[in-house]
Short mmCIF file of C-alpha atoms in Angstrom, two decimals:
data_model
loop_
_atom_site.label_atom_id
_atom_site.label_comp_id
_atom_site.label_asym_id
_atom_site.label_seq_id
_atom_site.Cartn_x
_atom_site.Cartn_y
_atom_site.Cartn_z
CA UNK T 154 -27.58 14.65 9.55
CA UNK T 155 -24.56 17.05 10.31
CA UNK T 156 -24.44 20.86 9.63
CA UNK T 157 -22.19 21.93 6.72
CA UNK T 158 -19.30 24.35 7.61
CA UNK T 159 -19.38 27.86 6.22
CA UNK T 160 -17.26 27.88 2.97
CA UNK T 161 -13.83 29.62 3.28
CA UNK T 162 -11.00 28.94 0.97
CA UNK T 163 -8.61 30.98 3.20
CA UNK T 164 -9.53 29.09 6.28
CA UNK T 165 -9.12 25.70 4.32
CA UNK T 166 -5.86 26.54 2.87
CA UNK T 167 -4.55 27.60 6.50
CA UNK T 168 -5.87 24.36 8.02
CA UNK T 169 -4.08 22.26 5.30
CA UNK T 170 -0.93 23.88 5.66
CA UNK T 171 -1.04 23.46 9.48
CA UNK T 172 -1.97 19.79 8.84
CA UNK T 173 1.18 19.51 6.39
CA UNK T 174 3.34 20.82 9.26
CA UNK T 175 2.05 18.24 11.68
CA UNK T 176 2.35 15.30 9.34
CA UNK T 177 5.75 16.27 8.41
CA UNK T 178 6.46 16.19 12.18
CA UNK T 179 5.20 12.76 12.53
CA UNK T 180 7.66 11.45 10.03
CA UNK T 181 10.44 13.49 11.62
CA UNK T 182 9.49 11.81 15.24
CA UNK T 183 9.12 8.50 13.46
CA UNK T 184 12.72 8.96 12.05
CA UNK T 185 13.99 9.70 15.52
CA UNK T 186 12.37 6.61 17.00
CA UNK T 187 13.54 4.31 14.14
CA UNK T 188 17.25 5.38 14.38
CA UNK T 189 19.41 5.56 17.63
CA UNK T 190 18.55 9.21 18.14
CA UNK T 191 16.76 8.37 21.46
CA UNK T 192 18.10 4.99 22.37
CA UNK T 193 17.62 1.63 20.75
CA UNK T 194 15.72 1.89 17.63
CA UNK T 195 11.99 0.94 17.77
CA UNK T 196 10.41 -1.38 15.22
CA UNK T 197 8.21 0.42 12.70
CA UNK T 198 5.24 -1.85 13.90
CA UNK T 199 5.80 -0.58 17.33
CA UNK T 200 6.04 3.14 16.03
CA UNK T 201 2.71 2.83 14.09
CA UNK T 202 1.00 1.34 17.08
CA UNK T 203 2.03 4.51 19.15
CA UNK T 204 0.58 6.55 16.36
CA UNK T 205 -2.92 4.98 16.63
CA UNK T 206 -2.77 4.44 20.29
CA UNK T 207 -2.21 8.07 21.23
CA UNK T 208 -4.36 9.12 18.29
CA UNK T 209 -7.30 7.45 19.65
CA UNK T 210 -6.95 8.70 23.28
CA UNK T 211 -6.91 12.14 21.90
CA UNK T 212 -9.98 11.51 19.77
CA UNK T 213 -11.89 9.93 22.51
CA UNK T 214 -11.04 12.65 24.92
CA UNK T 215 -12.29 15.28 22.44
CA UNK T 216 -15.47 13.08 22.09
CA UNK T 217 -16.00 13.02 25.71
CA UNK T 218 -16.08 16.77 25.71
CA UNK T 219 -17.98 17.48 22.49
CA UNK T 220 -20.42 14.54 22.66
CA UNK T 221 -20.75 14.25 18.90
CA UNK T 222 -23.71 12.54 17.36
CA UNK T 223 -22.79 9.23 15.97
CA UNK T 224 -24.35 6.75 13.44
CA UNK T 225 -23.98 3.02 12.88
CA UNK T 226 -20.63 2.82 11.14
CA UNK T 227 -20.16 0.87 7.87
CA UNK T 228 -17.76 -1.62 9.62
CA UNK T 229 -16.63 -3.62 6.36
CA UNK T 230 -15.59 -0.22 4.41
CA UNK T 231 -13.89 0.98 7.85
CA UNK T 232 -12.12 -2.28 8.21
CA UNK T 233 -10.66 -2.28 4.54
CA UNK T 234 -9.67 1.48 4.80
CA UNK T 235 -8.02 1.21 8.12
CA UNK T 236 -6.13 -1.98 7.27
CA UNK T 237 -4.48 -0.32 4.16
CA UNK T 238 -4.08 2.89 6.01
CA UNK T 239 -2.10 0.96 8.85
CA UNK T 240 -0.02 -0.73 6.47
CA UNK T 241 0.88 2.46 4.49
CA UNK T 242 1.80 4.30 7.69
CA UNK T 243 3.93 1.45 8.91
CA UNK T 244 5.85 1.26 5.67
CA UNK T 245 6.43 5.00 5.58
CA UNK T 246 7.71 5.10 9.15
CA UNK T 247 10.14 2.17 8.27
CA UNK T 248 11.34 4.11 5.22
CA UNK T 249 12.15 7.38 7.09
CA UNK T 250 14.64 5.47 9.29
CA UNK T 251 16.95 4.85 6.19
CA UNK T 252 16.28 7.78 3.61
CA UNK T 253 15.94 11.55 3.88
CA UNK T 254 12.52 12.74 4.86
CA UNK T 255 12.06 14.75 1.69
CA UNK T 256 12.59 11.76 -0.50
CA UNK T 257 10.09 9.52 1.49
CA UNK T 258 7.47 12.30 1.49
CA UNK T 259 7.74 12.97 -2.21
CA UNK T 260 7.29 9.31 -3.03
CA UNK T 261 4.30 9.39 -0.77
CA UNK T 262 2.64 11.76 -2.98
CA UNK T 263 2.10 9.14 -5.38
CA UNK T 264 -0.64 7.79 -3.63
CA UNK T 265 -3.49 9.72 -5.64
CA UNK T 266 -1.76 8.13 -8.85
CA UNK T 267 -2.01 4.68 -7.60
CA UNK T 268 -5.47 5.37 -6.53
CA UNK T 269 -6.48 6.65 -9.80
CA UNK T 270 -5.00 3.40 -11.41
CA UNK T 271 -6.80 1.16 -8.63
CA UNK T 272 -10.27 3.02 -9.45
CA UNK T 273 -10.25 1.58 -12.92
CA UNK T 274 -10.74 -2.06 -11.81
CA UNK T 275 -12.39 -1.40 -8.32
CA UNK T 276 -14.68 1.62 -9.05
CA UNK T 277 -15.08 1.20 -12.79
CA UNK T 278 -13.81 4.56 -13.50
CA UNK T 279 -12.68 5.66 -16.94
CA UNK T 280 -9.29 7.32 -17.25
CA UNK T 281 -8.39 9.43 -20.22
CA UNK T 282 -5.02 10.11 -21.97
CA UNK T 283 -4.45 13.38 -19.92
CA UNK T 284 -4.86 11.66 -16.62
CA UNK T 285 -2.57 8.73 -17.70
CA UNK T 286 0.06 11.21 -18.86
CA UNK T 287 0.08 12.87 -15.44
CA UNK T 288 0.31 9.34 -13.85
CA UNK T 289 3.26 8.38 -15.79
CA UNK T 290 5.02 11.80 -15.18
CA UNK T 291 4.71 11.33 -11.45
CA UNK T 292 6.11 7.62 -11.57
CA UNK T 293 8.92 8.84 -13.77
CA UNK T 294 9.74 11.38 -10.66
CA UNK T 295 9.44 8.36 -8.30
CA UNK T 296 11.88 6.22 -10.60
CA UNK T 297 14.48 9.32 -10.19
CA UNK T 298 14.15 9.26 -6.46
CA UNK T 299 14.80 5.58 -6.40
CA UNK T 300 18.33 6.47 -7.84
CA UNK T 301 18.21 3.19 -9.99
CA UNK T 302 22.04 2.90 -10.24
CA UNK T 303 24.42 0.28 -8.71
CA UNK T 304 26.19 3.07 -6.48
CA UNK T 305 23.24 5.16 -5.48
CA UNK T 306 20.17 2.82 -5.35
CA UNK T 307 18.12 3.35 -2.30
CA UNK T 308 16.43 0.02 -1.60
CA UNK T 309 14.69 1.53 1.33
CA UNK T 310 12.85 4.05 -1.03
CA UNK T 311 10.72 0.90 -2.15
CA UNK T 312 9.28 0.92 1.42
CA UNK T 313 8.03 4.37 0.59
CA UNK T 314 6.93 3.44 -2.75
CA UNK T 315 4.82 0.40 -1.23
CA UNK T 316 3.35 2.95 1.25
CA UNK T 317 2.12 5.10 -1.65
CA UNK T 318 0.80 1.94 -3.41
CA UNK T 319 -1.16 0.88 -0.21
CA UNK T 320 -2.31 4.21 0.40
CA UNK T 321 -3.72 4.36 -3.04
CA UNK T 322 -5.93 1.44 -2.10
CA UNK T 323 -7.00 3.38 0.93
CA UNK T 324 -8.19 6.22 -1.13
CA UNK T 325 -10.52 3.90 -2.87
CA UNK T 326 -12.18 3.04 0.53
CA UNK T 327 -12.20 6.83 1.44
CA UNK T 328 -14.22 7.54 -1.45
CA UNK T 329 -16.76 5.01 -0.72
CA UNK T 330 -16.92 6.32 2.82
CA UNK T 331 -17.43 9.99 1.89
CA UNK T 332 -20.76 11.37 2.49
CA UNK T 333 -21.98 8.39 4.46
CA UNK T 334 -20.75 9.31 7.85
CA UNK T 335 -19.94 12.27 10.19
CA UNK T 336 -16.19 13.02 9.39
CA UNK T 337 -15.28 12.83 13.17
CA UNK T 338 -16.99 9.46 13.44
CA UNK T 339 -14.84 8.39 10.48
CA UNK T 340 -11.73 9.51 12.22
CA UNK T 341 -12.72 7.97 15.61
CA UNK T 342 -13.52 4.65 13.96
CA UNK T 343 -10.51 4.68 11.79
CA UNK T 344 -8.09 5.13 14.82
CA UNK T 345 -10.07 2.46 16.97
CA UNK T 346 -9.83 -0.14 14.32
CA UNK T 347 -6.25 0.87 13.39
CA UNK T 348 -5.40 0.53 17.21
CA UNK T 349 -6.74 -3.19 17.10
CA UNK T 350 -4.80 -4.14 14.05
CA UNK T 351 -1.56 -2.38 15.48
CA UNK T 352 -1.80 -3.94 18.80
CA UNK T 353 -2.08 -7.47 17.39
CA UNK T 354 0.86 -6.77 14.86
CA UNK T 355 3.09 -5.17 17.54
CA UNK T 356 2.90 -7.93 20.10
CA UNK T 357 5.77 -10.15 18.58
CA UNK T 358 8.15 -7.31 18.50
CA UNK T 359 7.30 -4.96 21.17
CA UNK T 360 10.13 -3.65 23.37
CA UNK T 361 9.92 -1.23 26.26
CA UNK T 362 10.54 2.35 25.26
CA UNK T 363 12.46 4.73 27.11
CA UNK T 364 10.60 7.66 28.76
CA UNK T 365 11.90 9.98 25.99
CA UNK T 366 10.60 7.41 23.33
CA UNK T 367 7.20 7.38 25.17
CA UNK T 368 6.88 11.02 24.87
CA UNK T 369 7.72 11.01 20.99
CA UNK T 370 5.31 8.27 20.53
CA UNK T 371 2.54 10.35 22.27
CA UNK T 372 3.88 13.21 20.20
CA UNK T 373 3.23 11.33 16.92
CA UNK T 374 -0.29 10.18 17.70
CA UNK T 375 -1.47 13.54 18.90
CA UNK T 376 0.13 15.37 15.87
CA UNK T 377 -1.55 12.85 13.65
CA UNK T 378 -4.96 13.47 15.35
CA UNK T 379 -4.39 17.22 15.18
CA UNK T 380 -3.38 16.90 11.28
CA UNK T 381 -6.48 14.54 10.67
CA UNK T 382 -8.77 17.13 12.39
CA UNK T 383 -7.42 19.88 10.30
CA UNK T 384 -7.67 18.04 6.95
CA UNK T 385 -11.28 16.99 7.61
CA UNK T 386 -12.22 20.44 8.49
CA UNK T 387 -10.43 21.96 5.50
CA UNK T 388 -12.28 19.63 3.08
CA UNK T 389 -15.44 20.65 4.65
CA UNK T 390 -14.81 24.41 4.03
CA UNK T 391 -13.53 24.19 0.23
CA UNK T 392 -13.51 21.97 -2.76
CA UNK T 393 -11.07 19.12 -2.85
CA UNK T 394 -9.68 20.47 -6.01
CA UNK T 395 -8.72 23.67 -4.15
CA UNK T 396 -7.27 22.10 -0.95
CA UNK T 397 -5.23 19.23 -2.55
CA UNK T 398 -2.31 21.56 -3.83
CA UNK T 399 -1.82 22.81 -0.47
CA UNK T 400 -1.00 19.56 1.06
CA UNK T 401 2.20 19.43 -1.03
CA UNK T 402 3.48 21.93 1.73
CA UNK T 403 4.22 18.54 3.60
CA UNK T 404 7.44 18.25 1.35
CA UNK T 405 8.83 21.63 2.37
CA UNK T 406 8.25 21.06 6.06
CA UNK T 407 9.89 17.40 5.71
CA UNK T 408 12.91 18.89 4.14
CA UNK T 409 13.05 21.73 6.63
CA UNK T 410 12.74 19.41 9.52
CA UNK T 411 15.35 17.06 8.09
CA UNK T 412 17.93 19.92 7.56
CA UNK T 413 17.38 21.41 10.91
CA UNK T 414 17.54 18.21 13.10
CA UNK T 415 19.56 15.86 11.03
CA UNK T 416 21.59 18.42 8.67
CA UNK T 417 20.23 16.49 5.65
CA UNK T 418 20.27 18.75 2.61
CA UNK T 419 18.29 17.62 -0.30
CA UNK T 420 20.49 16.95 -3.57
CA UNK T 421 19.83 17.78 -7.15
CA UNK T 422 18.14 14.25 -7.47
CA UNK T 423 15.81 14.88 -4.84
CA UNK T 424 14.75 18.61 -6.41
CA UNK T 425 14.16 16.97 -9.73
CA UNK T 426 12.29 13.77 -8.71
CA UNK T 427 10.16 15.64 -6.21
CA UNK T 428 9.50 18.63 -8.80
CA UNK T 429 8.42 15.91 -11.39
CA UNK T 430 6.15 13.95 -8.93
CA UNK T 431 4.42 17.11 -7.57
CA UNK T 432 3.84 18.39 -11.19
CA UNK T 433 2.26 15.11 -12.16
CA UNK T 434 0.17 15.13 -9.01
CA UNK T 435 -0.89 18.59 -9.50
CA UNK T 436 -1.74 18.05 -13.08
CA UNK T 437 -3.89 15.12 -12.04
CA UNK T 438 -5.57 17.11 -9.38
CA UNK T 439 -6.42 20.02 -11.64
CA UNK T 440 -7.69 17.65 -14.43
CA UNK T 441 -9.98 16.02 -11.74
CA UNK T 442 -11.28 19.60 -10.73
CA UNK T 443 -12.05 20.32 -14.45
CA UNK T 444 -13.83 16.97 -15.03
CA UNK T 445 -16.15 17.63 -11.87
CA UNK T 446 -17.11 21.05 -12.94
CA UNK T 447 -18.09 20.10 -16.29
CA UNK T 448 -21.93 19.83 -16.89
CA UNK T 449 -23.42 16.73 -18.01
CA UNK T 450 -24.60 17.25 -21.56
CA UNK T 451 -28.46 16.72 -22.17
CA UNK T 452 -27.64 15.88 -25.82
CA UNK T 453 -24.74 15.31 -28.31
CA UNK T 454 -24.57 18.27 -30.44
CA UNK T 455 -21.87 17.00 -32.85
#
């Protein structure tokens, strides 16, 4: 048993915004490593390996000081969740080397939509017309961001779309893990398994990073560990329906970082597609919140 955190919407919102800033920072650093900014580009598999390596080091260091109480993990759920999480992160890191951070980040917000769709066959959940409408709206936004014309189509955007689909699968297993284990244990086991998977995957393509690239790899892992810790603590202090909309601040930070460091300015298509995706995702989140708050009827009155 672990003690519940004191409820505070203000603290939860602040933590999520901090997490959003760090998550956007990891994609910015992944872009630097995947391009020629810091030397010969590193493969996406190597960038995701660094993310899990240094996140695991950060978490085990914290665990050595805090000595949290750990229980027996549900290994099969952790393995499935982490496998999809690793694949999603790798695809996301691959995409940001070729397309603007704002586009990749906006497309990644489709993961709850895919999670909803996949929950139908995998969790047996019922999905009504309103939830389907929100999902279709978000998918239209993604289609706009893909720029499906011969002159402007971005093939690399399909990598971000794939990342969103795989992360939607990860959400299914996160739901199954929720409430079973201590949140810190979930993070620790997730990064431990992720490091094992990433190490096996990176061996065929691994290349020696420069000192600057080592530093950025360490930065990605550390930032992700901080972001995960902020997210878990935010979820413990407020309802998920309240917390979720604040995570969309990641898009603002991604566009800001891309503008400052790469001079990339979002165009009208980016604004339109991102707005449609965020509208659909927010509509879905609000709908989920209303469904959870509805009391279970004792009898049918009409």
